[in-house]
Amino acid sequence: MTDKKFVVTPWEVTGRVDYDRLVREFGTQHISPELATRLEEILGPASYLVRRRIFFSHRDLDLALRDYEKGRGFFLYTGRGPSGPMHIGHISQFYFTKLLQDKFKTNVYIQITDDEKFLEVKRNLSYMDTQHWAEENMLDILATGFDPDRTFIIQDTEFVGHSYPLILKIAKRINYNLTKAVFGFTGETNVGMLFYPSIQILPSLLEKRRCLIPAAIDQDPYWRIQRDIAEGLGYFKAAAIHSKFLPPLTGTQDKMSSSKPETAIYLNDDDKTVRRKINKRAFSGGQATVEEHRRLGGNPDTDVPFQWLYMFFEPDDQKLHKIREDYRSGRLLTGELKEILTEKVIGFLHEHRKRRDEAVNKVRLFKHDGALSQKMWKTDFEKL
Ligand code: TRP
C-alpha cells in the first residue's frame, strides 16, 4: 500500500509505518491476547517476539493452531530474496521460524528467490550476482539451526523446472488485472515479474495441509492471491504470521536497506564495525548533554538501541524493563545503553558465525539429500 506518509510493498518500505492501518488496509488481523497466549504456551520463554508483538498480525493463525491440536498439523514456509549480504533485520524471521519448527515439529520450506532478484530491474544484479548471494545467504539461514530432515531449500532457478507443472496450474489462475491491482504492475513491468507471483506461491502448495508463513508484512500481497486460488486447486488457503520491520540504526523510519550499509549491521560486520556503527550512527532518544539527560531522562520509544533490544536482542522481559526505566529516568546514559546493545550484538554475531561455518558442509542436505529434500525431488509434479 502507498500513501504520502509511508509505503509498504514487497519492493519498497519507506516512511513511518502505521501498522494498525496496514492491518486494516491489507485485511489481516491483529494477534489477539488469547491467540498470543495459545502460541506462547507452545513456544515457551523464547516466544518474546510474539509477546512483544514483533509478530503482530496474522491470517488464519487460529486455524493452523487448531490443525496442530487436532493432529493434522501444518507446515511452515518462508523465504529470502538473495540481493546482497544479510543484515540483522533479515535474520530474526529465520530464528523465529526455526523456533516454530522445533516446537511444532513441522516441515519447513525455504524459498531462495534468485529469479526474483535478477528480474527486479532496479537492483541491477547480474544472474551470477544472484547465484553468489544465494550461496552466501543460505549459509546465514542454515546457521539458525533448521532440521536437515524436515527442511527443504527451494532455490528457484534449480527447482522451478522440476515443479513446473504445478507452477503452470497456479499461473493459469492469476490474471493480469489481479497482479496489477495487487502489485501495481504496469506496461513497463517485465514479463518475468508478471509471472513471478506464481513461483512465490508454489511452496505454499507443497503439502495438502495448511501452510503457515512467517514473514514481514510486506510479503502479504502474495498470500492474498494465494488465498484466492488455493482452494480451487484442491489445496489449503495459506495462513500467515506477520512481523514488523526492525528499524534502521539511523531512526525509527523506513526499514534497513542494503543500499545504505551504514543504516544496518551485517551478519559479517566485525566487532570494530559494529561498535563504530552503533556509536556513530544509532539514533538516540537521549538528551544532548549528560546533565540534561540526568535531569530529563531519555525516550526509549524513539531510541534505536532500545528498540533493537526490545525487538530482538534482549529476550528477558525483566532486564528489558529495568533498562527502559533506567533510561527513562536518566540513570542510564545514552553511551551506556549503546554499550549494552553493542555487547549483545557482538556476542550474537560471534555465535551466529560459528554456526554459519558449521553449515557449510550441510547445504546439500537441505537442497538434495535430507529426508524432505529427497521426497521433493522424487515428487512427480505432473501427476499432482
Ligand atoms: N520475496 C521475498 C523477498 O524479496 C522472498 C520470499 C519468497 C519470501 N518467498 C517468501 C519471504 C516467503 C517470506 C516468505 O525477500
PDB file of N, CA and C in Angstrom, residues 93-174:
ATOM      1  N   GLN A  93      13.448 -13.347  11.376  1.00  0.00           N
ATOM      2  CA  GLN A  93      12.376 -14.171  10.791  1.00  0.00           C
ATOM      3  C   GLN A  93      12.796 -15.650  10.715  1.00  0.00           C
ATOM      4  N   PHE A  94      14.075 -15.884  10.451  1.00  0.00           N
ATOM      5  CA  PHE A  94      14.538 -17.270  10.332  1.00  0.00           C
ATOM      6  C   PHE A  94      14.744 -17.904  11.699  1.00  0.00           C
ATOM      7  N   TYR A  95      15.251 -17.127  12.666  1.00  0.00           N
ATOM      8  CA  TYR A  95      15.345 -17.673  14.025  1.00  0.00           C
ATOM      9  C   TYR A  95      13.954 -18.012  14.555  1.00  0.00           C
ATOM     10  N   PHE A  96      12.994 -17.155  14.244  1.00  0.00           N
ATOM     11  CA  PHE A  96      11.621 -17.406  14.701  1.00  0.00           C
ATOM     12  C   PHE A  96      11.046 -18.649  14.015  1.00  0.00           C
ATOM     13  N   THR A  97      11.285 -18.794  12.727  1.00  0.00           N
ATOM     14  CA  THR A  97      10.764 -19.961  12.002  1.00  0.00           C
ATOM     15  C   THR A  97      11.382 -21.253  12.538  1.00  0.00           C
ATOM     16  N   LYS A  98      12.669 -21.173  12.866  1.00  0.00           N
ATOM     17  CA  LYS A  98      13.357 -22.342  13.421  1.00  0.00           C
ATOM     18  C   LYS A  98      12.751 -22.715  14.787  1.00  0.00           C
ATOM     19  N   LEU A  99      12.399 -21.684  15.586  1.00  0.00           N
ATOM     20  CA  LEU A  99      11.746 -21.952  16.865  1.00  0.00           C
ATOM     21  C   LEU A  99      10.397 -22.645  16.628  1.00  0.00           C
ATOM     22  N   LEU A 100       9.643 -22.164  15.650  1.00  0.00           N
ATOM     23  CA  LEU A 100       8.356 -22.796  15.333  1.00  0.00           C
ATOM     24  C   LEU A 100       8.579 -24.243  14.896  1.00  0.00           C
ATOM     25  N   GLN A 101       9.602 -24.474  14.092  1.00  0.00           N
ATOM     26  CA  GLN A 101       9.869 -25.849  13.650  1.00  0.00           C
ATOM     27  C   GLN A 101      10.142 -26.759  14.847  1.00  0.00           C
ATOM     28  N   ASP A 102      10.981 -26.287  15.778  1.00  0.00           N
ATOM     29  CA  ASP A 102      11.314 -27.102  16.949  1.00  0.00           C
ATOM     30  C   ASP A 102      10.077 -27.427  17.778  1.00  0.00           C
ATOM     31  N   LYS A 103       9.253 -26.416  18.000  1.00  0.00           N
ATOM     32  CA  LYS A 103       8.150 -26.605  18.933  1.00  0.00           C
ATOM     33  C   LYS A 103       6.974 -27.342  18.305  1.00  0.00           C
ATOM     34  N   PHE A 104       6.726 -27.107  17.047  1.00  0.00           N
ATOM     35  CA  PHE A 104       5.588 -27.777  16.398  1.00  0.00           C
ATOM     36  C   PHE A 104       6.007 -29.027  15.629  1.00  0.00           C
ATOM     37  N   LYS A 105       7.318 -29.252  15.544  1.00  0.00           N
ATOM     38  CA  LYS A 105       7.842 -30.423  14.805  1.00  0.00           C
ATOM     39  C   LYS A 105       7.311 -30.458  13.368  1.00  0.00           C
ATOM     40  N   THR A 106       7.520 -29.368  12.681  1.00  0.00           N
ATOM     41  CA  THR A 106       6.966 -29.272  11.330  1.00  0.00           C
ATOM     42  C   THR A 106       8.041 -29.289  10.263  1.00  0.00           C
ATOM     43  N   ASN A 107       7.614 -29.566   9.048  1.00  0.00           N
ATOM     44  CA  ASN A 107       8.457 -29.339   7.884  1.00  0.00           C
ATOM     45  C   ASN A 107       8.546 -27.837   7.619  1.00  0.00           C
ATOM     46  N   VAL A 108       9.693 -27.436   7.067  1.00  0.00           N
ATOM     47  CA  VAL A 108       9.885 -26.029   6.681  1.00  0.00           C
ATOM     48  C   VAL A 108      10.377 -25.979   5.243  1.00  0.00           C
ATOM     49  N   TYR A 109       9.765 -25.116   4.453  1.00  0.00           N
ATOM     50  CA  TYR A 109      10.224 -24.857   3.082  1.00  0.00           C
ATOM     51  C   TYR A 109      10.778 -23.445   3.046  1.00  0.00           C
ATOM     52  N   ILE A 110      12.003 -23.328   2.552  1.00  0.00           N
ATOM     53  CA  ILE A 110      12.643 -22.011   2.490  1.00  0.00           C
ATOM     54  C   ILE A 110      12.953 -21.698   1.032  1.00  0.00           C
ATOM     55  N   GLN A 111      12.297 -20.660   0.539  1.00  0.00           N
ATOM     56  CA  GLN A 111      12.488 -20.316  -0.869  1.00  0.00           C
ATOM     57  C   GLN A 111      13.578 -19.256  -1.023  1.00  0.00           C
ATOM     58  N   ILE A 112      14.511 -19.529  -1.893  1.00  0.00           N
ATOM     59  CA  ILE A 112      15.564 -18.564  -2.218  1.00  0.00           C
ATOM     60  C   ILE A 112      15.255 -18.047  -3.620  1.00  0.00           C
ATOM     61  N   THR A 113      14.821 -16.789  -3.691  1.00  0.00           N
ATOM     62  CA  THR A 113      14.265 -16.292  -4.951  1.00  0.00           C
ATOM     63  C   THR A 113      15.334 -15.589  -5.797  1.00  0.00           C
ATOM     64  N   ASP A 114      16.274 -16.404  -6.277  1.00  0.00           N
ATOM     65  CA  ASP A 114      17.328 -15.830  -7.128  1.00  0.00           C
ATOM     66  C   ASP A 114      16.751 -15.314  -8.451  1.00  0.00           C
ATOM     67  N   ASP A 115      15.652 -15.915  -8.892  1.00  0.00           N
ATOM     68  CA  ASP A 115      14.972 -15.421 -10.104  1.00  0.00           C
ATOM     69  C   ASP A 115      14.398 -14.015  -9.882  1.00  0.00           C
ATOM     70  N   GLU A 116      13.671 -13.863  -8.760  1.00  0.00           N
ATOM     71  CA  GLU A 116      13.025 -12.584  -8.462  1.00  0.00           C
ATOM     72  C   GLU A 116      14.037 -11.436  -8.406  1.00  0.00           C
ATOM     73  N   LYS A 117      15.172 -11.683  -7.744  1.00  0.00           N
ATOM     74  CA  LYS A 117      16.141 -10.597  -7.551  1.00  0.00           C
ATOM     75  C   LYS A 117      16.867 -10.267  -8.852  1.00  0.00           C
ATOM     76  N   PHE A 118      16.982 -11.259  -9.742  1.00  0.00           N
ATOM     77  CA  PHE A 118      17.525 -10.972 -11.069  1.00  0.00           C
ATOM     78  C   PHE A 118      16.543 -10.122 -11.872  1.00  0.00           C
ATOM     79  N   LEU A 119      15.262 -10.448 -11.751  1.00  0.00           N
ATOM     80  CA  LEU A 119      14.246  -9.760 -12.557  1.00  0.00           C
ATOM     81  C   LEU A 119      13.961  -8.324 -12.111  1.00  0.00           C
ATOM     82  N   GLU A 120      14.190  -8.030 -10.818  1.00  0.00           N
ATOM     83  CA  GLU A 120      13.921  -6.675 -10.327  1.00  0.00           C
ATOM     84  C   GLU A 120      14.936  -5.716 -10.947  1.00  0.00           C
ATOM     85  N   VAL A 121      14.481  -4.995 -11.932  1.00  0.00           N
ATOM     86  CA  VAL A 121      15.385  -4.169 -12.750  1.00  0.00           C
ATOM     87  C   VAL A 121      16.161  -3.155 -11.904  1.00  0.00           C
ATOM     88  N   LYS A 122      15.447  -2.560 -10.934  1.00  0.00           N
ATOM     89  CA  LYS A 122      16.081  -1.516 -10.123  1.00  0.00           C
ATOM     90  C   LYS A 122      17.337  -2.000  -9.394  1.00  0.00           C
ATOM     91  N   ARG A 123      17.385  -3.298  -9.111  1.00  0.00           N
ATOM     92  CA  ARG A 123      18.519  -3.811  -8.338  1.00  0.00           C
ATOM     93  C   ARG A 123      19.789  -3.936  -9.161  1.00  0.00           C
ATOM     94  N   ASN A 124      19.582  -4.081 -10.481  1.00  0.00           N
ATOM     95  CA  ASN A 124      20.749  -4.093 -11.344  1.00  0.00           C
ATOM     96  C   ASN A 124      21.732  -5.210 -10.993  1.00  0.00           C
ATOM     97  N   LEU A 125      21.216  -6.408 -10.727  1.00  0.00           N
ATOM     98  CA  LEU A 125      22.081  -7.545 -10.401  1.00  0.00           C
ATOM     99  C   LEU A 125      22.219  -8.449 -11.621  1.00  0.00           C
ATOM    100  N   SER A 126      23.420  -8.957 -11.847  1.00  0.00           N
ATOM    101  CA  SER A 126      23.600  -9.934 -12.920  1.00  0.00           C
ATOM    102  C   SER A 126      23.094 -11.289 -12.417  1.00  0.00           C
ATOM    103  N   TYR A 127      22.911 -12.212 -13.347  1.00  0.00           N
ATOM    104  CA  TYR A 127      22.483 -13.553 -12.938  1.00  0.00           C
ATOM    105  C   TYR A 127      23.496 -14.156 -11.956  1.00  0.00           C
ATOM    106  N   MET A 128      24.787 -13.989 -12.264  1.00  0.00           N
ATOM    107  CA  MET A 128      25.811 -14.559 -11.385  1.00  0.00           C
ATOM    108  C   MET A 128      25.830 -13.882 -10.011  1.00  0.00           C
ATOM    109  N   ASP A 129      25.515 -12.602  -9.967  1.00  0.00           N
ATOM    110  CA  ASP A 129      25.398 -11.937  -8.654  1.00  0.00           C
ATOM    111  C   ASP A 129      24.358 -12.655  -7.786  1.00  0.00           C
ATOM    112  N   THR A 130      23.216 -12.952  -8.390  1.00  0.00           N
ATOM    113  CA  THR A 130      22.151 -13.552  -7.572  1.00  0.00           C
ATOM    114  C   THR A 130      22.551 -14.968  -7.141  1.00  0.00           C
ATOM    115  N   GLN A 131      23.329 -15.667  -7.991  1.00  0.00           N
ATOM    116  CA  GLN A 131      23.791 -17.005  -7.599  1.00  0.00           C
ATOM    117  C   GLN A 131      24.747 -16.904  -6.412  1.00  0.00           C
ATOM    118  N   HIS A 132      25.609 -15.916  -6.489  1.00  0.00           N
ATOM    119  CA  HIS A 132      26.566 -15.708  -5.403  1.00  0.00           C
ATOM    120  C   HIS A 132      25.839 -15.423  -4.085  1.00  0.00           C
ATOM    121  N   TRP A 133      24.884 -14.488  -4.133  1.00  0.00           N
ATOM    122  CA  TRP A 133      24.192 -14.138  -2.887  1.00  0.00           C
ATOM    123  C   TRP A 133      23.309 -15.272  -2.398  1.00  0.00           C
ATOM    124  N   ALA A 134      22.804 -16.070  -3.311  1.00  0.00           N
ATOM    125  CA  ALA A 134      22.031 -17.245  -2.884  1.00  0.00           C
ATOM    126  C   ALA A 134      22.914 -18.163  -2.039  1.00  0.00           C
ATOM    127  N   GLU A 135      24.122 -18.446  -2.513  1.00  0.00           N
ATOM    128  CA  GLU A 135      25.045 -19.304  -1.751  1.00  0.00           C
ATOM    129  C   GLU A 135      25.337 -18.710  -0.380  1.00  0.00           C
ATOM    130  N   GLU A 136      25.670 -17.424  -0.385  1.00  0.00           N
ATOM    131  CA  GLU A 136      26.027 -16.757   0.874  1.00  0.00           C
ATOM    132  C   GLU A 136      24.849 -16.727   1.847  1.00  0.00           C
ATOM    133  N   ASN A 137      23.693 -16.333   1.357  1.00  0.00           N
ATOM    134  CA  ASN A 137      22.524 -16.180   2.234  1.00  0.00           C
ATOM    135  C   ASN A 137      22.073 -17.515   2.811  1.00  0.00           C
ATOM    136  N   MET A 138      22.205 -18.564   2.009  1.00  0.00           N
ATOM    137  CA  MET A 138      21.796 -19.884   2.507  1.00  0.00           C
ATOM    138  C   MET A 138      22.566 -20.261   3.765  1.00  0.00           C
ATOM    139  N   LEU A 139      23.853 -19.924   3.806  1.00  0.00           N
ATOM    140  CA  LEU A 139      24.654 -20.261   4.986  1.00  0.00           C
ATOM    141  C   LEU A 139      24.147 -19.515   6.215  1.00  0.00           C
ATOM    142  N   ASP A 140      23.820 -18.244   6.039  1.00  0.00           N
ATOM    143  CA  ASP A 140      23.283 -17.498   7.181  1.00  0.00           C
ATOM    144  C   ASP A 140      21.952 -18.083   7.643  1.00  0.00           C
ATOM    145  N   ILE A 141      21.135 -18.484   6.688  1.00  0.00           N
ATOM    146  CA  ILE A 141      19.832 -19.047   7.043  1.00  0.00           C
ATOM    147  C   ILE A 141      20.020 -20.383   7.773  1.00  0.00           C
ATOM    148  N   LEU A 142      20.941 -21.202   7.279  1.00  0.00           N
ATOM    149  CA  LEU A 142      21.150 -22.504   7.919  1.00  0.00           C
ATOM    150  C   LEU A 142      21.809 -22.368   9.286  1.00  0.00           C
ATOM    151  N   ALA A 143      22.523 -21.262   9.500  1.00  0.00           N
ATOM    152  CA  ALA A 143      23.143 -21.036  10.809  1.00  0.00           C
ATOM    153  C   ALA A 143      22.098 -20.960  11.920  1.00  0.00           C
ATOM    154  N   THR A 144      20.849 -20.711  11.562  1.00  0.00           N
ATOM    155  CA  THR A 144      19.823 -20.610  12.602  1.00  0.00           C
ATOM    156  C   THR A 144      19.409 -21.989  13.121  1.00  0.00           C
ATOM    157  N   GLY A 145      19.841 -23.051  12.456  1.00  0.00           N
ATOM    158  CA  GLY A 145      19.706 -24.390  13.047  1.00  0.00           C
ATOM    159  C   GLY A 145      18.532 -25.234  12.595  1.00  0.00           C
ATOM    160  N   PHE A 146      18.052 -25.069  11.380  1.00  0.00           N
ATOM    161  CA  PHE A 146      16.939 -25.904  10.914  1.00  0.00           C
ATOM    162  C   PHE A 146      17.311 -27.384  10.895  1.00  0.00           C
ATOM    163  N   ASP A 147      16.289 -28.220  10.991  1.00  0.00           N
ATOM    164  CA  ASP A 147      16.455 -29.681  10.992  1.00  0.00           C
ATOM    165  C   ASP A 147      16.642 -30.162   9.543  1.00  0.00           C
ATOM    166  N   PRO A 148      17.777 -30.780   9.227  1.00  0.00           N
ATOM    167  CA  PRO A 148      18.073 -31.148   7.831  1.00  0.00           C
ATOM    168  C   PRO A 148      17.103 -32.171   7.232  1.00  0.00           C
ATOM    169  N   ASP A 149      16.415 -32.925   8.069  1.00  0.00           N
ATOM    170  CA  ASP A 149      15.474 -33.901   7.507  1.00  0.00           C
ATOM    171  C   ASP A 149      14.056 -33.366   7.378  1.00  0.00           C
ATOM    172  N   ARG A 150      13.832 -32.200   7.918  1.00  0.00           N
ATOM    173  CA  ARG A 150      12.488 -31.614   7.843  1.00  0.00           C
ATOM    174  C   ARG A 150      12.488 -30.274   7.137  1.00  0.00           C
ATOM    175  N   THR A 151      13.580 -29.967   6.470  1.00  0.00           N
ATOM    176  CA  THR A 151      13.690 -28.644   5.845  1.00  0.00           C
ATOM    177  C   THR A 151      14.137 -28.797   4.401  1.00  0.00           C
ATOM    178  N   PHE A 152      13.485 -28.076   3.516  1.00  0.00           N
ATOM    179  CA  PHE A 152      13.873 -28.107   2.101  1.00  0.00           C
ATOM    180  C   PHE A 152      14.137 -26.695   1.630  1.00  0.00           C
ATOM    181  N   ILE A 153      15.318 -26.479   1.087  1.00  0.00           N
ATOM    182  CA  ILE A 153      15.623 -25.184   0.481  1.00  0.00           C
ATOM    183  C   ILE A 153      15.288 -25.260  -0.993  1.00  0.00           C
ATOM    184  N   ILE A 154      14.374 -24.385  -1.379  1.00  0.00           N
ATOM    185  CA  ILE A 154      13.990 -24.286  -2.782  1.00  0.00           C
ATOM    186  C   ILE A 154      14.775 -23.145  -3.392  1.00  0.00           C
ATOM    187  N   GLN A 155      15.807 -23.454  -4.099  1.00  0.00           N
ATOM    188  CA  GLN A 155      16.463 -22.364  -4.850  1.00  0.00           C
ATOM    189  C   GLN A 155      15.743 -22.310  -6.189  1.00  0.00           C
ATOM    190  N   ASP A 156      15.086 -21.195  -6.442  1.00  0.00           N
ATOM    191  CA  ASP A 156      14.140 -21.152  -7.565  1.00  0.00           C
ATOM    192  C   ASP A 156      14.734 -21.630  -8.892  1.00  0.00           C
ATOM    193  N   THR A 157      15.886 -21.084  -9.262  1.00  0.00           N
ATOM    194  CA  THR A 157      16.409 -21.417 -10.599  1.00  0.00           C
ATOM    195  C   THR A 157      16.711 -22.911 -10.726  1.00  0.00           C
ATOM    196  N   GLU A 158      16.829 -23.579  -9.578  1.00  0.00           N
ATOM    197  CA  GLU A 158      17.135 -25.003  -9.600  1.00  0.00           C
ATOM    198  C   GLU A 158      15.857 -25.856  -9.578  1.00  0.00           C
ATOM    199  N   PHE A 159      14.856 -25.424  -8.811  1.00  0.00           N
ATOM    200  CA  PHE A 159      13.690 -26.280  -8.549  1.00  0.00           C
ATOM    201  C   PHE A 159      12.495 -25.983  -9.459  1.00  0.00           C
ATOM    202  N   VAL A 160      12.498 -24.819 -10.058  1.00  0.00           N
ATOM    203  CA  VAL A 160      11.330 -24.404 -10.836  1.00  0.00           C
ATOM    204  C   VAL A 160      11.051 -25.378 -11.998  1.00  0.00           C
ATOM    205  N   GLY A 161      12.089 -25.880 -12.648  1.00  0.00           N
ATOM    206  CA  GLY A 161      11.882 -26.811 -13.756  1.00  0.00           C
ATOM    207  C   GLY A 161      11.152 -28.064 -13.297  1.00  0.00           C
ATOM    208  N   HIS A 162      11.630 -28.626 -12.195  1.00  0.00           N
ATOM    209  CA  HIS A 162      11.045 -29.864 -11.666  1.00  0.00           C
ATOM    210  C   HIS A 162       9.574 -29.672 -11.271  1.00  0.00           C
ATOM    211  N   SER A 163       9.258 -28.495 -10.744  1.00  0.00           N
ATOM    212  CA  SER A 163       7.900 -28.272 -10.250  1.00  0.00           C
ATOM    213  C   SER A 163       7.021 -27.505 -11.254  1.00  0.00           C
ATOM    214  N   TYR A 164       7.499 -27.386 -12.462  1.00  0.00           N
ATOM    215  CA  TYR A 164       6.805 -26.545 -13.456  1.00  0.00           C
ATOM    216  C   TYR A 164       5.324 -26.885 -13.659  1.00  0.00           C
ATOM    217  N   PRO A 165       4.959 -28.169 -13.686  1.00  0.00           N
ATOM    218  CA  PRO A 165       3.524 -28.444 -13.892  1.00  0.00           C
ATOM    219  C   PRO A 165       2.615 -27.789 -12.846  1.00  0.00           C
ATOM    220  N   LEU A 166       3.058 -27.764 -11.590  1.00  0.00           N
ATOM    221  CA  LEU A 166       2.223 -27.133 -10.561  1.00  0.00           C
ATOM    222  C   LEU A 166       2.269 -25.600 -10.698  1.00  0.00           C
ATOM    223  N   ILE A 167       3.430 -25.087 -11.050  1.00  0.00           N
ATOM    224  CA  ILE A 167       3.540 -23.631 -11.268  1.00  0.00           C
ATOM    225  C   ILE A 167       2.576 -23.191 -12.377  1.00  0.00           C
ATOM    226  N   LEU A 168       2.461 -24.014 -13.403  1.00  0.00           N
ATOM    227  CA  LEU A 168       1.547 -23.671 -14.503  1.00  0.00           C
ATOM    228  C   LEU A 168       0.100 -23.606 -14.037  1.00  0.00           C
ATOM    229  N   LYS A 169      -0.255 -24.542 -13.165  1.00  0.00           N
ATOM    230  CA  LYS A 169      -1.636 -24.533 -12.663  1.00  0.00           C
ATOM    231  C   LYS A 169      -1.909 -23.265 -11.865  1.00  0.00           C
ATOM    232  N   ILE A 170      -0.900 -22.820 -11.139  1.00  0.00           N
ATOM    233  CA  ILE A 170      -1.047 -21.575 -10.382  1.00  0.00           C
ATOM    234  C   ILE A 170      -1.155 -20.400 -11.361  1.00  0.00           C
ATOM    235  N   ALA A 171      -0.235 -20.352 -12.290  1.00  0.00           N
ATOM    236  CA  ALA A 171      -0.145 -19.200 -13.211  1.00  0.00           C
ATOM    237  C   ALA A 171      -1.438 -19.009 -14.003  1.00  0.00           C
ATOM    238  N   LYS A 172      -2.052 -20.139 -14.347  1.00  0.00           N
ATOM    239  CA  LYS A 172      -3.268 -20.071 -15.161  1.00  0.00           C
ATOM    240  C   LYS A 172      -4.418 -19.374 -14.439  1.00  0.00           C
ATOM    241  N   ARG A 173      -4.355 -19.348 -13.111  1.00  0.00           N
ATOM    242  CA  ARG A 173      -5.444 -18.749 -12.328  1.00  0.00           C
ATOM    243  C   ARG A 173      -5.197 -17.307 -11.925  1.00  0.00           C
ATOM    244  N   ILE A 174      -4.046 -16.758 -12.307  1.00  0.00           N
ATOM    245  CA  ILE A 174      -3.753 -15.367 -11.928  1.00  0.00           C
ATOM    246  C   ILE A 174      -3.796 -14.513 -13.177  1.00  0.00           C
TER     247      ILE A 174
END
